[in-house]
CSV table of C-alpha atoms and ligand atoms in Angstrom, one decimal:
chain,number,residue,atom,x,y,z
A,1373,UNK,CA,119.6,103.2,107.2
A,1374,UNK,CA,121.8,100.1,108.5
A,1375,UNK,CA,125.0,99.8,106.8
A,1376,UNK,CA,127.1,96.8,108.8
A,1377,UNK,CA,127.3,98.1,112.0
A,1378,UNK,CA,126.8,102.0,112.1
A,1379,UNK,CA,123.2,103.4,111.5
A,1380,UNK,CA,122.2,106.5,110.2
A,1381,UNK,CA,119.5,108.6,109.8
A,1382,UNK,CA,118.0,109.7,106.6
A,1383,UNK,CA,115.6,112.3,106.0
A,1384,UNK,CA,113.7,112.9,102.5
A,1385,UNK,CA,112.9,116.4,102.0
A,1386,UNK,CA,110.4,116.2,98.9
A,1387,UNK,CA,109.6,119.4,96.8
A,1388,UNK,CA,108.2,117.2,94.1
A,1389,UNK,CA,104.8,117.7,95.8
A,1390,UNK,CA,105.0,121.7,94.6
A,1391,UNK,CA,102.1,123.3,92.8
A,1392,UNK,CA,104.7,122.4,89.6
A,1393,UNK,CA,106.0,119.5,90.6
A,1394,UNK,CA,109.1,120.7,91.6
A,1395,UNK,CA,112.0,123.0,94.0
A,1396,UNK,CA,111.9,125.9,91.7
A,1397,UNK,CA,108.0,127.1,92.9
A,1398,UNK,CA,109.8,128.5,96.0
A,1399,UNK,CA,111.7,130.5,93.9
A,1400,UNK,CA,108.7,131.6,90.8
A,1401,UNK,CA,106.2,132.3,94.2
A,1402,UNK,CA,108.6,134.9,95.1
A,1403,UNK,CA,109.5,136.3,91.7
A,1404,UNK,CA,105.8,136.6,90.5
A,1405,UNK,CA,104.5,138.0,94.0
A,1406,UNK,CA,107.4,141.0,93.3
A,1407,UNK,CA,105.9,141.7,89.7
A,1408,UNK,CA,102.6,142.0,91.0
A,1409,UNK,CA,103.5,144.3,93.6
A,1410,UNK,CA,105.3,146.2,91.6
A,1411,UNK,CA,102.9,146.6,88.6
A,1412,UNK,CA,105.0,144.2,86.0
A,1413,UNK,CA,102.8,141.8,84.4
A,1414,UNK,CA,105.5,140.2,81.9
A,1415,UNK,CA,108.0,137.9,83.1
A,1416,UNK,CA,110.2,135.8,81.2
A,1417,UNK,CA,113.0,133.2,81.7
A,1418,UNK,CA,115.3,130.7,80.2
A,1419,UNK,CA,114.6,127.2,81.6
A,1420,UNK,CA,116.8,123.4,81.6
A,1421,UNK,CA,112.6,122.8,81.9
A,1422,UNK,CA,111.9,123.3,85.6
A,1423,UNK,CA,112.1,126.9,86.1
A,1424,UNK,CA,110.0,127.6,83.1
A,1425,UNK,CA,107.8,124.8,83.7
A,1426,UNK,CA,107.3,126.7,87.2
A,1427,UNK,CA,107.0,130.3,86.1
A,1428,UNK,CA,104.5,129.2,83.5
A,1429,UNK,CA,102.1,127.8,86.6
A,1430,UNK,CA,102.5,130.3,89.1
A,1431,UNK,CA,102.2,133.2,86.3
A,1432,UNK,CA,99.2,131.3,85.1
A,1433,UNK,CA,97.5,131.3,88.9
A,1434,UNK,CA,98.0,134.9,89.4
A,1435,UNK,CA,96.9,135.7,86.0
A,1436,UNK,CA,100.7,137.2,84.6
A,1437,UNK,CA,101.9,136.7,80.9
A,1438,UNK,CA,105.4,134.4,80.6
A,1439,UNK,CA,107.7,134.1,78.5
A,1440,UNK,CA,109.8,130.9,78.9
A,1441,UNK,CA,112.7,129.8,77.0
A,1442,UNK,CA,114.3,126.6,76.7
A,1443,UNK,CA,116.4,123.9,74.5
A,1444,UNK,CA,114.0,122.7,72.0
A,1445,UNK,CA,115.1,119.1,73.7
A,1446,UNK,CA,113.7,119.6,77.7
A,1447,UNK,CA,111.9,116.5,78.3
A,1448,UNK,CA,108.1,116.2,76.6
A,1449,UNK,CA,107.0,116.6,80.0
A,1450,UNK,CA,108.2,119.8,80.9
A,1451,UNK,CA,107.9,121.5,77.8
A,1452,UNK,CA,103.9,120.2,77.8
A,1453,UNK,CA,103.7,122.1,80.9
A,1454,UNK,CA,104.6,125.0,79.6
A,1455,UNK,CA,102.5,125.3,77.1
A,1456,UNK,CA,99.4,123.5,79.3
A,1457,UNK,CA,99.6,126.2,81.6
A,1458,UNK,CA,99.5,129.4,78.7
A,1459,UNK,CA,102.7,130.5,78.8
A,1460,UNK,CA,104.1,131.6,75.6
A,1461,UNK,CA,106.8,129.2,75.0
A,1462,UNK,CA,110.5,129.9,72.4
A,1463,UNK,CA,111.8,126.7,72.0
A,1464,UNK,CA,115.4,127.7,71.4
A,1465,UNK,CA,118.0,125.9,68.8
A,1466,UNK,CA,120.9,125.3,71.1
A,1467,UNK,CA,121.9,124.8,74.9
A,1468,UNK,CA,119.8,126.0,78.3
A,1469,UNK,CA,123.0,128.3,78.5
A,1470,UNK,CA,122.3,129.9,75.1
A,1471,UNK,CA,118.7,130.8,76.1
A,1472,UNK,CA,120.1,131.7,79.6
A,1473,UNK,CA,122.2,134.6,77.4
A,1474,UNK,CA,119.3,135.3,74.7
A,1475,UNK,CA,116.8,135.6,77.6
A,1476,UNK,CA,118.4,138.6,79.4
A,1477,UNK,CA,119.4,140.4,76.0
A,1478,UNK,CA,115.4,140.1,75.3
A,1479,UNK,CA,114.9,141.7,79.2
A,1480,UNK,CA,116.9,143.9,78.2
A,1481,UNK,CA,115.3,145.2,74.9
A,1482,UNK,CA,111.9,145.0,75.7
A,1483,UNK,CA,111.8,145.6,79.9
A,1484,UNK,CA,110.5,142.2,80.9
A,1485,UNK,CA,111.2,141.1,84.1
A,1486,UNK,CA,113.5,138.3,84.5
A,1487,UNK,CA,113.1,135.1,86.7
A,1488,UNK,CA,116.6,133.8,85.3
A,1489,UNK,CA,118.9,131.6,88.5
A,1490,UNK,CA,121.4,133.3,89.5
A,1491,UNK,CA,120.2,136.4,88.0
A,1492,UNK,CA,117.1,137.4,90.0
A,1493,UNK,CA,118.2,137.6,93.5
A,1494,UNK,CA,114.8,136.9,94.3
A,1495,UNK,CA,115.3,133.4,93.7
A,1496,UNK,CA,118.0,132.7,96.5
A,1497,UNK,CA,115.5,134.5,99.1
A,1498,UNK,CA,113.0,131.8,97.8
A,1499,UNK,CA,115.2,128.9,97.8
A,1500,UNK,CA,116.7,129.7,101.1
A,1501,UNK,CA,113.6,128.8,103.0
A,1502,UNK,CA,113.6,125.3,102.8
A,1503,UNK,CA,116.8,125.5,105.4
A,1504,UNK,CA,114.1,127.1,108.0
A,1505,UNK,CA,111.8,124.2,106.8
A,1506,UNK,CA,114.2,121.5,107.5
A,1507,UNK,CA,115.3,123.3,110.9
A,1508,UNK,CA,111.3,123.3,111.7
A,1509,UNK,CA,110.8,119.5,110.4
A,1510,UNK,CA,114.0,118.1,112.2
A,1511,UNK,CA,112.1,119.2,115.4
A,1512,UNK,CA,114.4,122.4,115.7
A,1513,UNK,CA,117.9,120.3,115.5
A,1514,UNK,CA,120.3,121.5,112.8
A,1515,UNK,CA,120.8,118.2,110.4
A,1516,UNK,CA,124.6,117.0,110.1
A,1517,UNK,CA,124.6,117.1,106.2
A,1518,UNK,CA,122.3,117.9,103.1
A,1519,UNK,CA,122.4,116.6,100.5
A,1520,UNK,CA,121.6,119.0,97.3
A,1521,UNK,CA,121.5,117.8,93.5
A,1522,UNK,CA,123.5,121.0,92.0
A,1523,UNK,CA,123.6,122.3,88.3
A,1524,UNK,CA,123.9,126.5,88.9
A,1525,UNK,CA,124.1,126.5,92.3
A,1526,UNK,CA,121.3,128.7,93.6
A,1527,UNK,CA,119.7,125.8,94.9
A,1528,UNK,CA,123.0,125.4,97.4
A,1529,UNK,CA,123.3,128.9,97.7
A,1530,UNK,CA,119.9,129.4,98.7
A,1531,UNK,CA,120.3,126.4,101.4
A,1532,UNK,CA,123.6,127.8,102.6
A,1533,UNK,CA,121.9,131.5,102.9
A,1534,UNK,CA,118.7,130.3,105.1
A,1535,UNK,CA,121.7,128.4,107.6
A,1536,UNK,CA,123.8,131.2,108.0
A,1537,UNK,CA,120.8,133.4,108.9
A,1538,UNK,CA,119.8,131.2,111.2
A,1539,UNK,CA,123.0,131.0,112.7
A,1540,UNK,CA,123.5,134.7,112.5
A,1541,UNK,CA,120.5,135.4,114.1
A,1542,UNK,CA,121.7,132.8,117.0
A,1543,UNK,CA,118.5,131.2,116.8
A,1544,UNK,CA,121.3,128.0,116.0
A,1545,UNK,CA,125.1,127.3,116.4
A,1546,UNK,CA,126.1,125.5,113.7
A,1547,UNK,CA,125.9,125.0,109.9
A,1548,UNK,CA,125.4,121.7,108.3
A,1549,UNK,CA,128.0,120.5,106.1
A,1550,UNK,CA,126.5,120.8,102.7
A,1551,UNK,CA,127.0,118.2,100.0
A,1552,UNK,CA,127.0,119.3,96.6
A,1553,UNK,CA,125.9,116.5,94.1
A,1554,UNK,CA,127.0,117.3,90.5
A,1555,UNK,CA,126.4,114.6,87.5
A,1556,UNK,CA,129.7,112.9,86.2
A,1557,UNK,CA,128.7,114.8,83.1
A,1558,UNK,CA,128.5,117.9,84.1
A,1559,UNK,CA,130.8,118.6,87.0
A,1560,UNK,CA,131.8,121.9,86.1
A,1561,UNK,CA,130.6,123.2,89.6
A,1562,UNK,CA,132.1,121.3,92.0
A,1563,UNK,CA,135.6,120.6,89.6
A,1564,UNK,CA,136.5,124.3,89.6
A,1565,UNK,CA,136.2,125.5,93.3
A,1566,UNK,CA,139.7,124.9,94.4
A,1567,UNK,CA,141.4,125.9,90.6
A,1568,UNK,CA,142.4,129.1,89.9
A,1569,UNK,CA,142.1,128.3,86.0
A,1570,UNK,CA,138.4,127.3,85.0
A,1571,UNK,CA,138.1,124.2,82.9
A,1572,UNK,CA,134.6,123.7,81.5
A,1573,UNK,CA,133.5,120.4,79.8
A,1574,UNK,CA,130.6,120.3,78.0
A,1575,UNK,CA,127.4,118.7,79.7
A,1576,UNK,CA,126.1,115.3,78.9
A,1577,UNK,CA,123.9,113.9,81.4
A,1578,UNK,CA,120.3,112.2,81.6
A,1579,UNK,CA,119.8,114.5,84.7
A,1580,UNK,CA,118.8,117.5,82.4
A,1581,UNK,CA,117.8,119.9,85.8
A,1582,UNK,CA,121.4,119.9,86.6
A,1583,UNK,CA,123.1,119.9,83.1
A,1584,UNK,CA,124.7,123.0,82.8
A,1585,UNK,CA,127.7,124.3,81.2
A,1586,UNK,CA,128.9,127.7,83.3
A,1587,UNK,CA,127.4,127.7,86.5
A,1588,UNK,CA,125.3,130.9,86.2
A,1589,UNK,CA,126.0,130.7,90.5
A,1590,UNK,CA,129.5,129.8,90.6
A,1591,UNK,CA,130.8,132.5,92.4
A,1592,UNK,CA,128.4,132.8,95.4
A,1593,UNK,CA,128.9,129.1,96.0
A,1594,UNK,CA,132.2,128.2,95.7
A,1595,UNK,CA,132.2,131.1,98.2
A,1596,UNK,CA,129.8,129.6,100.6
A,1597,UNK,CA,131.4,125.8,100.1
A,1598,UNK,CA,135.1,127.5,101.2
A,1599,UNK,CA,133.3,129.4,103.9
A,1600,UNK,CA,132.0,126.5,105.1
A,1601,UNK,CA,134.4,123.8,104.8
A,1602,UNK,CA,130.9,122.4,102.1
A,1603,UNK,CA,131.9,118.8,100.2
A,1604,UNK,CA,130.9,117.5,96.7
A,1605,UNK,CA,130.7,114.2,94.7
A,1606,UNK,CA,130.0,113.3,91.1
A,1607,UNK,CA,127.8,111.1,90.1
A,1608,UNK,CA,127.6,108.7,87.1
A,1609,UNK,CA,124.2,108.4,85.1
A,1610,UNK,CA,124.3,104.6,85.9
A,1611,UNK,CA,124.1,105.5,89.6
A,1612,UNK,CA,121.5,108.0,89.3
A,1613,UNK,CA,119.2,105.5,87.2
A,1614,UNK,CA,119.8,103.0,90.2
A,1615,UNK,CA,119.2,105.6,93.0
A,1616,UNK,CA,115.8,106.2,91.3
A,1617,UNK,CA,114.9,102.6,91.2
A,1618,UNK,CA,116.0,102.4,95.4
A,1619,UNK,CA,114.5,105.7,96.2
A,1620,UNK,CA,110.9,104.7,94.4
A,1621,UNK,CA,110.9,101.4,95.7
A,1622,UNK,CA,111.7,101.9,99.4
A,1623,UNK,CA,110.4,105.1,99.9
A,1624,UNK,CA,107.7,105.8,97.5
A,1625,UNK,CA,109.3,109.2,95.8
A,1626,UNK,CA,109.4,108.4,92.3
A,1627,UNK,CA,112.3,111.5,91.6
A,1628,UNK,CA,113.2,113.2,88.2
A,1629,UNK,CA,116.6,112.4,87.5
A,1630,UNK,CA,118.3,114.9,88.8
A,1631,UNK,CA,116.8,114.8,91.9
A,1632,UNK,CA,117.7,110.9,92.1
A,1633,UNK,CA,121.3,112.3,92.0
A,1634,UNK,CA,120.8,113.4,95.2
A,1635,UNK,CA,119.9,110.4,96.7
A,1636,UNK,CA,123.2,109.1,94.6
A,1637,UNK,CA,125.1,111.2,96.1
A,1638,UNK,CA,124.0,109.6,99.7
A,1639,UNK,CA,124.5,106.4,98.2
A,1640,UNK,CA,127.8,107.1,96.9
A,1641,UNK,CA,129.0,108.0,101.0
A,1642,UNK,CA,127.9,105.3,102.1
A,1643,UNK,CA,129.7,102.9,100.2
A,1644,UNK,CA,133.0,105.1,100.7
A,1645,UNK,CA,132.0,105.2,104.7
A,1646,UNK,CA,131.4,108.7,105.2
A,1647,UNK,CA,128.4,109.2,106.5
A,1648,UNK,CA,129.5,109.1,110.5
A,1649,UNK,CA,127.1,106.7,112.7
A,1650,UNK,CA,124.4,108.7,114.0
A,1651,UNK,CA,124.4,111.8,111.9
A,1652,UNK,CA,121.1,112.9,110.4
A,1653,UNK,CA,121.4,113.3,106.7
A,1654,UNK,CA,119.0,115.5,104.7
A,1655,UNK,CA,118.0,114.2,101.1
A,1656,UNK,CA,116.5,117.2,98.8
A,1657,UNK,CA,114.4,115.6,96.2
A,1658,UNK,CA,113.6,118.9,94.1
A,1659,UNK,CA,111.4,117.4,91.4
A,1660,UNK,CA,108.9,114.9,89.7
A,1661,UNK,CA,109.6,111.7,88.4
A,1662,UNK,CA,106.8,111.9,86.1
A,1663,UNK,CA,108.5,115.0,84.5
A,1664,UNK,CA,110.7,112.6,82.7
A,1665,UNK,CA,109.7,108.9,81.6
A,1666,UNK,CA,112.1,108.5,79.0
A,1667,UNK,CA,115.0,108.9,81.6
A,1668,UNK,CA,114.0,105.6,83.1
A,1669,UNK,CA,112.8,103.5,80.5
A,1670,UNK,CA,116.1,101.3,80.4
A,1671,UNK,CA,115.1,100.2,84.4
A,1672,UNK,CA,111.8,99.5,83.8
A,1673,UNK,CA,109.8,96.5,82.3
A,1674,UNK,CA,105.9,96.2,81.4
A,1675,UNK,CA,105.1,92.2,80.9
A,1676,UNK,CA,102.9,90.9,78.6
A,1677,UNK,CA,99.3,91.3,79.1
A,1678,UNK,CA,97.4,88.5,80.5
A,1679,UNK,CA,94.2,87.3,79.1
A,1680,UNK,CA,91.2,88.6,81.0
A,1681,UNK,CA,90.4,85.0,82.9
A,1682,UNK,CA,91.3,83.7,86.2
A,1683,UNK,CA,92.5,80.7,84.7
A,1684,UNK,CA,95.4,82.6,83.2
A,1685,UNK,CA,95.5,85.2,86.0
A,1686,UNK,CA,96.0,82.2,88.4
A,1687,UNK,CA,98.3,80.7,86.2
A,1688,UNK,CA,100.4,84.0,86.0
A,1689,UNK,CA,100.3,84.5,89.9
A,1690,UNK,CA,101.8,81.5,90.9
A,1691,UNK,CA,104.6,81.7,88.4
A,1692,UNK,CA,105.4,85.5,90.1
A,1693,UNK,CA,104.9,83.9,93.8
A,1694,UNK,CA,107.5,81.1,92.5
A,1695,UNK,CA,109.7,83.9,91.8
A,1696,UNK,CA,109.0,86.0,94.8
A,1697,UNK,CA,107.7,84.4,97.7
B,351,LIG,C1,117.0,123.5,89.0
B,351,LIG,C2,117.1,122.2,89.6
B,351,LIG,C3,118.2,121.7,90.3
B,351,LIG,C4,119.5,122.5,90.4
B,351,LIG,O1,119.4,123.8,90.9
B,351,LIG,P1,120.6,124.8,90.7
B,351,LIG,O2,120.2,126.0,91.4
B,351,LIG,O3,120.7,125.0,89.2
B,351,LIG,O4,121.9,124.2,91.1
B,351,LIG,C5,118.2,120.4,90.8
B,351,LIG,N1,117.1,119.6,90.7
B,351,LIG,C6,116.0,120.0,90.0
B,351,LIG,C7,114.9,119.1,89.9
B,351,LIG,C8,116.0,121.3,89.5
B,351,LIG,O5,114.9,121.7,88.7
């Protein structure tokens, strides 16, 4: 990307391609390959949509029962994945963190075993592996920044824990700076790592993969952001509904919302210059546009049908070749 004089380099790393459509597989492969090998063959786990929406699939390919729950209002599309690929699904009456709570209770009572973020550990060893894929992809250069759409955290955790092992390992010498994207309406992440006194607001955003009220990873990576010297931004809905529009129209990665916020986040640099000329800047795009329509209704519009002759066809064509030459 050009911006005035300084160039930069951008790299896309999409996970919407994943068996489910989205980051969280590298977490449920892992999960699900640990029941199996060690003769559990329930799992359960409370879901914004994504995680459950995974479980469900990869539970379903290996032939394991799920149990997902998950707000009652997840997007259509998640929550018809769910129940597409068998799992039993519990719709819950209230917030992703109440079924968060109500899911490990239920672990609890009845010995399932639990895929919950930032509960299994299992899911950072899964997450962490697309550092050693972006270390592989970049030709075996360490990038300058990544760019990672954060609700939890274990997502940035996981990308944080496959650097440092890298680097511990000396196999490289340096740690990207990480940037963690949170929406404007639901910051509660990335505002409390330097207060001593947590303030929570409650979540209202359209990017419902990263709407979350206590980060369930807080700890962990505030930890690894200090460590780290790791940087943040908030982004607004408006700006994650445009980012979608750019991304899918200039690169062909139509992104869920809250993978859009990553690409927001990028955006949001660059206008405020921070992106230093000649860096090479990693983009995670962690799920599926198609996921959620209704996000992007506002930005899109369907024109009238045109009659099924050339006459009107050719008539329609040169008005939009007016317009668009
Ligand atoms: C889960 C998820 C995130 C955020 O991951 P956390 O570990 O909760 O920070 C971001 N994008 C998408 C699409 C997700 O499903």
């Amino acid at each position: 990307m050009v911006q005035g004089n300084e160039s930069f380099e951008i790299y896309l790393k999409d996970d919407s391609q994943n068996p489910t459509f989205s980051f969280k597989d590298r977490a449920s492969a892992l999960v699900s390959a640990w029941a199996m090998e060690n003769g559990i063959s329930t799992l359960i786990a409370a879901s914004t949509g994504n995680a459950g929406s995974s479980l469900a699939g990869i539970c379903a390919a290996q032939h394991q029962k799920s149990i997902i729950l998950i707000p009652a209002k997840a997007p259509l599309a998640k929550l018809t994945q769910i129940m597409m690929y068998g799992a039993n699904i519990i719709p819950v009456n209230g917030t992703y963190d109440d079924a968060f709570d109500l899911s490990v209770e239920a672990s609890r009572l009845f010995g399932f075993y639990n895929r919950n973020t930032a509960y299994n550990p299992l899911t950072i060893e899964g997450k962490k592996i697309v550092s050693f894929e972006i270390y592989n992809q970049l030709e075996f250069q360490v990038p300058d920044r990544v760019f990672v759409p954060t609700g939890d955290g274990v997502i940035l955790s996981g990308v944080y824990k496959g650097f440092e092992e890298m680097l511990l390992l000396g196999i490289t010498d340096r740690i990207p700076v990480i940037v963690a994207v949170q929406a404007a309406g639901s910051p509660n992440l990335v505002n409390n790592i330097d207060h001593q006194n947590f303030s929570i607001t409650k979540s209202a955003t359209i990017a419902d993969s990263i709407s979350v009220d206590v980060p369930k990873n807080f700890f962990m990576s505030a930890g690894f952001m200090k460590k780290y010297k790791g940087e943040s931004v908030t982004v607004t809905d408006e700006e994650i509904l445009q980012a979608s529009v750019q991304l899918s129209g200039s690169a062909g990665i139509f992104a869920e919302p809250a993978a859009a916020a990553a690409f927001a986040g990028l955006l949001n640099f660059t206008r405020s210059d921070r992106i230093p000329h000649g860096s090479k800047n990693v983009v995670l795009l962690t799920g599926n546009g198609l996921k959620d329509l209704a996000s992007v209704q506002s930005q899109i519009h369907l024109p009238a049908p045109v009659d099924p002759d050339i006459l009107s066809l050719g008539q329609l064509i040169r008005t939009i070749l007016s317009k668009n030459p």
